[in-house]
């Protein structure tokens, strides 16, 4: 299947420092692609390259199946974005702010009320933006990005600095937009902010994409595991073909029956069992482990 966004060997160096290195992004149609990584990981630089705001040092970018270098104007005509804090005129109303953008984009007037409806700001259309909360301003920025009915929407940390309510608003909005067939790339440094909406996750650390898979695969990693502490870890490991990590013996067994059989086997071989635990890993801890692992390298 063709990708909406596909990068190959994408690299950006500032002097000698590689802010983005050899990144292969694969974003499918209809995806809400959660682009995760700690501050300074290279998310914004990648996004700026996708938007043609800065040029790659090397590598290729294809959007809608076309090379960005050769079809920049045509491609960007179908891309909406919110990067950095949206700029607006505080003394103008929400409607008037969108009217300014609408004139530049030359789209029909009806689009203004359509996008205000989408981002749920219609009731404050005639209120001055200076009184808006940060969340409302972000949504106004997204409304502006949607005026020309893009097929791809790129949001760089849209939930940064928002309160929980604001985060939920943006989340709901992304879901609605995805339901309408818009593909979304959204960056964040917190998995918890996007795990409920993302269909695919890409993790970037120190410029390198260290993980890219769909959400269901990531969730599988978060499945609980049974772990043991026994008198003879070495022999027990051989007997049950487990894995020893941090002084725990991890088993592959999942069902009660499998665990019972495994314990019986250990007892038969005179191994004392001190502890049997179910270890649950949260998605956030898996993400942090990935980031910490990559940071150590
Ligand atoms: P993120 O968006 O994940 O926080 P960035 O893409 O902003 O990360 O930054 C990645 C790295 O590139 C950082 O080390 C940052 O200091 C560096 N960087 C970003 N833009 C520039 C620039 N214009 N000049 C020099 N270094 C830059």
XYZ file of C-alpha atoms and ligand atoms in Angstrom:
324
model
C 0.000 0.000 0.000
C 1.202 3.481 -0.804
C 1.940 5.830 2.035
C 0.608 9.345 2.534
C 3.988 10.310 3.974
C 7.118 8.318 3.305
C 10.646 9.408 4.050
C 13.819 7.548 3.196
C 17.194 8.144 4.824
C 15.920 11.551 5.892
C 18.777 13.473 7.482
C 19.277 17.045 8.617
C 22.573 18.265 9.976
C 23.226 21.628 11.580
C 26.961 22.107 11.106
C 28.174 18.650 12.091
C 25.354 17.825 14.465
C 22.743 15.505 12.984
C 19.389 16.679 14.358
C 17.621 14.039 12.218
C 19.440 10.954 11.029
C 18.376 8.345 8.512
C 14.669 8.509 9.363
C 12.217 6.283 7.500
C 8.718 7.504 8.309
C 5.757 5.531 6.996
C 2.374 7.139 7.471
C -0.690 5.443 6.033
C -3.918 7.021 4.888
C -6.314 7.578 7.780
C -3.565 7.203 10.374
C -3.270 9.328 13.436
C 0.477 9.015 13.594
C 1.845 9.850 17.038
C 5.371 11.184 16.599
C 6.958 10.878 19.999
C 10.253 11.866 21.477
C 11.795 13.912 24.274
C 12.591 17.585 23.772
C 15.381 18.070 21.277
C 14.863 14.638 19.694
C 14.297 16.029 16.197
C 10.489 16.123 15.903
C 10.178 19.761 14.854
C 13.090 19.529 12.460
C 11.477 16.508 10.784
C 8.133 18.288 10.610
C 9.714 21.441 9.187
C 11.272 19.340 6.444
C 7.902 17.721 5.658
C 6.400 21.187 5.324
C 9.174 22.434 3.086
C 10.202 25.008 5.709
C 13.739 23.674 5.784
C 15.649 21.440 3.396
C 16.988 17.989 4.213
C 20.740 17.540 4.159
C 20.076 14.207 2.478
C 17.307 11.692 1.955
C 13.897 11.778 0.292
C 10.409 12.848 1.242
C 7.342 11.615 -0.591
C 3.904 12.969 0.286
C 0.781 11.636 -1.440
C 3.175 9.444 -3.438
C 4.995 12.434 -4.943
C 8.473 13.764 -4.380
C 8.329 16.883 -2.203
C 11.313 18.517 -3.882
C 9.706 18.382 -7.299
C 6.055 18.988 -6.384
C 6.304 21.255 -3.367
C 3.534 23.736 -4.185
C 1.111 21.090 -5.414
C 1.637 18.877 -2.366
C 1.500 21.646 0.232
C -1.809 22.780 -1.231
C -3.297 19.672 0.408
C -1.440 19.902 3.719
C -2.590 21.832 6.776
C -0.308 22.510 9.711
C 0.000 23.942 13.151
C 3.619 24.504 14.104
C 4.816 26.648 16.967
C 2.192 28.838 18.549
C -0.372 30.007 16.025
C -0.190 33.677 15.201
C -3.397 35.646 15.416
C -4.660 39.175 15.881
C -5.774 39.472 19.524
C -8.051 42.441 18.854
C -9.940 40.670 16.088
C -12.621 38.069 16.654
C -12.197 34.368 15.875
C -14.231 34.867 12.702
C -12.204 37.905 11.613
C -8.924 36.089 12.220
C -10.052 33.252 9.985
C -11.247 35.747 7.387
C -7.676 37.070 7.113
C -6.379 33.564 6.396
C -9.311 32.745 4.117
C -8.511 35.713 1.864
C -4.924 34.555 1.495
C -5.993 31.001 0.723
C -8.856 32.164 -1.500
C -11.371 29.638 -0.238
C -15.165 30.241 -0.055
C -16.560 32.181 2.915
C -18.645 29.174 4.004
C -15.468 27.419 5.046
C -15.132 29.749 8.040
C -18.285 28.612 9.773
C -17.558 25.016 8.746
C -14.158 24.996 10.434
C -15.412 26.928 13.471
C -18.024 24.216 13.870
C -15.381 21.486 13.532
C -13.190 22.888 16.289
C -16.201 23.797 18.414
C -15.617 27.531 18.498
C -18.757 28.582 16.709
C -20.319 29.959 19.894
C -17.380 32.355 20.332
C -16.996 33.275 16.652
C -17.660 36.937 17.410
C -15.529 37.168 20.538
C -12.108 38.797 20.511
C -9.292 36.253 20.540
C -7.362 38.060 23.289
C -9.811 36.608 25.821
C -9.382 33.022 24.608
C -7.742 30.281 26.671
C -4.608 28.637 25.274
C -6.691 25.602 24.278
C -9.133 27.788 22.354
C -6.247 29.532 20.600
C -4.795 26.165 19.597
C -8.163 25.116 18.215
C -8.412 28.384 16.302
C -4.987 27.609 14.847
C -6.227 24.175 13.808
C -9.353 25.776 12.306
C -7.111 27.981 10.155
C -5.122 24.906 9.112
C -8.355 23.221 8.002
C -9.738 26.096 5.915
C -8.471 24.715 2.614
C -9.673 21.159 3.391
C -6.283 19.466 3.633
C -5.882 15.715 3.224
C -2.959 15.710 5.645
C -2.823 17.674 8.879
C 0.480 18.130 10.705
C 0.350 19.261 14.325
C 3.563 19.968 16.217
C 2.958 19.499 19.956
C -0.613 20.855 19.860
C -1.250 19.856 23.461
C 1.883 21.472 24.889
C 0.939 23.606 27.880
C -2.753 22.724 27.765
C -4.766 21.722 30.816
C -6.366 18.237 30.866
C -9.612 19.628 29.483
C -7.788 21.281 26.588
C -5.909 18.044 25.882
C -9.181 16.124 25.724
C -10.674 18.721 23.350
C -7.741 18.345 20.938
C -7.926 14.558 21.224
C -11.629 14.538 20.375
C -11.009 16.897 17.507
C -8.277 14.666 16.060
C -10.584 11.649 16.258
C -13.358 13.516 14.439
C -10.998 14.694 11.723
C -9.584 11.202 11.233
C -13.139 9.888 10.906
C -13.565 12.310 8.038
C -10.613 10.750 6.261
C -7.919 13.272 7.181
C -4.533 11.741 7.903
C -2.877 13.308 10.940
C 0.714 13.543 12.065
C 0.861 14.763 15.652
C 3.997 15.176 17.711
C 4.276 15.036 21.467
C 6.825 14.331 24.171
C 4.222 12.489 26.251
C 2.798 9.167 25.148
C -0.072 9.572 27.585
C -1.310 12.627 25.673
C -1.814 10.743 22.431
C -1.981 7.027 23.222
C -5.774 7.076 23.211
C -6.026 8.448 19.686
C -2.881 7.379 17.873
C -3.195 4.458 15.474
C 0.537 4.321 14.805
C 3.469 5.381 16.947
C 6.902 6.530 15.857
C 9.508 7.188 18.533
C 12.460 9.447 17.765
C 15.412 9.863 20.106
C 18.581 11.829 19.333
C 17.507 12.161 15.716
C 16.936 8.459 15.141
C 13.591 6.733 14.705
C 13.958 3.886 17.182
C 10.426 2.483 16.972
C 7.621 2.585 14.443
C 4.615 0.333 14.608
C 0.880 0.357 14.994
C -0.634 0.977 18.374
C -1.926 -2.576 18.791
C 1.647 -3.908 18.509
C 2.809 -1.429 21.122
C -0.042 -2.492 23.383
C 1.108 -6.106 23.087
C 4.393 -5.089 24.696
C 2.383 -3.803 27.626
C 0.861 -7.215 28.321
C 1.457 -8.536 31.793
C 4.185 -11.122 32.406
C 4.689 -13.677 35.166
C 8.029 -13.452 36.926
C 9.631 -15.561 39.638
C 12.344 -15.396 42.220
C 13.782 -18.824 42.967
C 16.693 -20.431 44.811
C 18.641 -21.436 41.710
C 17.974 -18.951 38.947
C 20.462 -20.509 36.563
C 19.006 -24.006 36.689
C 15.442 -22.727 36.740
C 16.095 -20.666 33.652
C 17.329 -23.733 31.800
C 14.371 -25.817 32.958
C 11.645 -23.431 31.937
C 13.488 -21.600 29.144
C 12.858 -18.292 30.829
C 14.701 -15.023 30.726
C 16.599 -13.543 33.652
C 16.539 -9.790 34.048
C 17.193 -7.647 37.105
C 17.275 -10.755 39.333
C 13.858 -11.886 38.157
C 13.125 -14.945 36.071
C 10.552 -14.082 33.424
C 8.399 -16.879 32.039
C 6.599 -17.190 28.757
C 3.621 -18.731 30.556
C 0.401 -16.811 30.545
C -2.477 -19.052 31.639
C -3.023 -20.283 35.207
C -2.502 -23.836 34.031
C 0.816 -23.076 32.380
C 2.044 -21.296 35.502
C 0.957 -24.223 37.714
C 2.815 -26.704 35.497
C 5.919 -24.581 35.521
C 5.948 -24.325 39.298
C 5.420 -28.083 39.646
C 8.415 -28.657 37.392
C 10.649 -26.395 39.452
C 9.539 -28.068 42.692
C 10.284 -31.503 41.215
C 13.833 -30.322 40.628
C 14.194 -29.156 44.232
C 14.167 -25.501 43.368
C 12.606 -23.305 46.061
C 10.202 -20.650 44.888
C 10.312 -17.427 46.869
C 8.091 -15.167 44.805
C 5.616 -15.416 41.906
C 4.437 -12.077 40.584
C 2.460 -10.646 37.747
C 4.311 -7.696 36.308
C 2.207 -5.152 34.507
C 3.946 -2.578 32.342
C 2.258 0.636 31.433
C 2.656 2.030 27.933
C 4.332 5.077 29.425
C 6.952 2.900 31.135
C 7.627 1.049 27.877
C 8.065 4.348 26.091
C 10.397 5.666 28.811
C 12.406 2.469 28.666
C 12.832 2.898 24.914
C 13.922 6.500 25.352
C 16.332 5.723 28.195
C 17.788 2.770 26.303
C 18.423 4.925 23.242
C 19.843 7.767 25.326
C 22.458 5.447 26.856
C 23.807 4.472 23.432
P 12.142 18.489 19.135
O 11.136 19.111 18.213
O 12.023 16.998 19.181
O 12.155 19.105 20.499
P 14.080 19.801 17.402
O 13.823 19.249 16.051
O 13.545 21.154 17.707
O 13.604 18.751 18.507
O 15.647 19.846 17.652
C 16.507 18.760 17.360
C 17.946 19.165 17.533
O 18.327 20.063 16.508
C 18.243 19.874 18.844
O 19.491 19.448 19.291
C 18.269 21.336 18.442
O 19.109 22.060 19.288
C 18.818 21.260 17.034
N 18.348 22.360 16.164
C 17.077 22.584 15.786
N 17.009 23.651 14.960
C 18.269 24.127 14.824
C 18.867 25.221 14.096
N 18.125 26.023 13.338
N 20.201 25.381 14.197
C 20.964 24.546 14.946
N 20.472 23.508 15.640
C 19.153 23.289 15.598
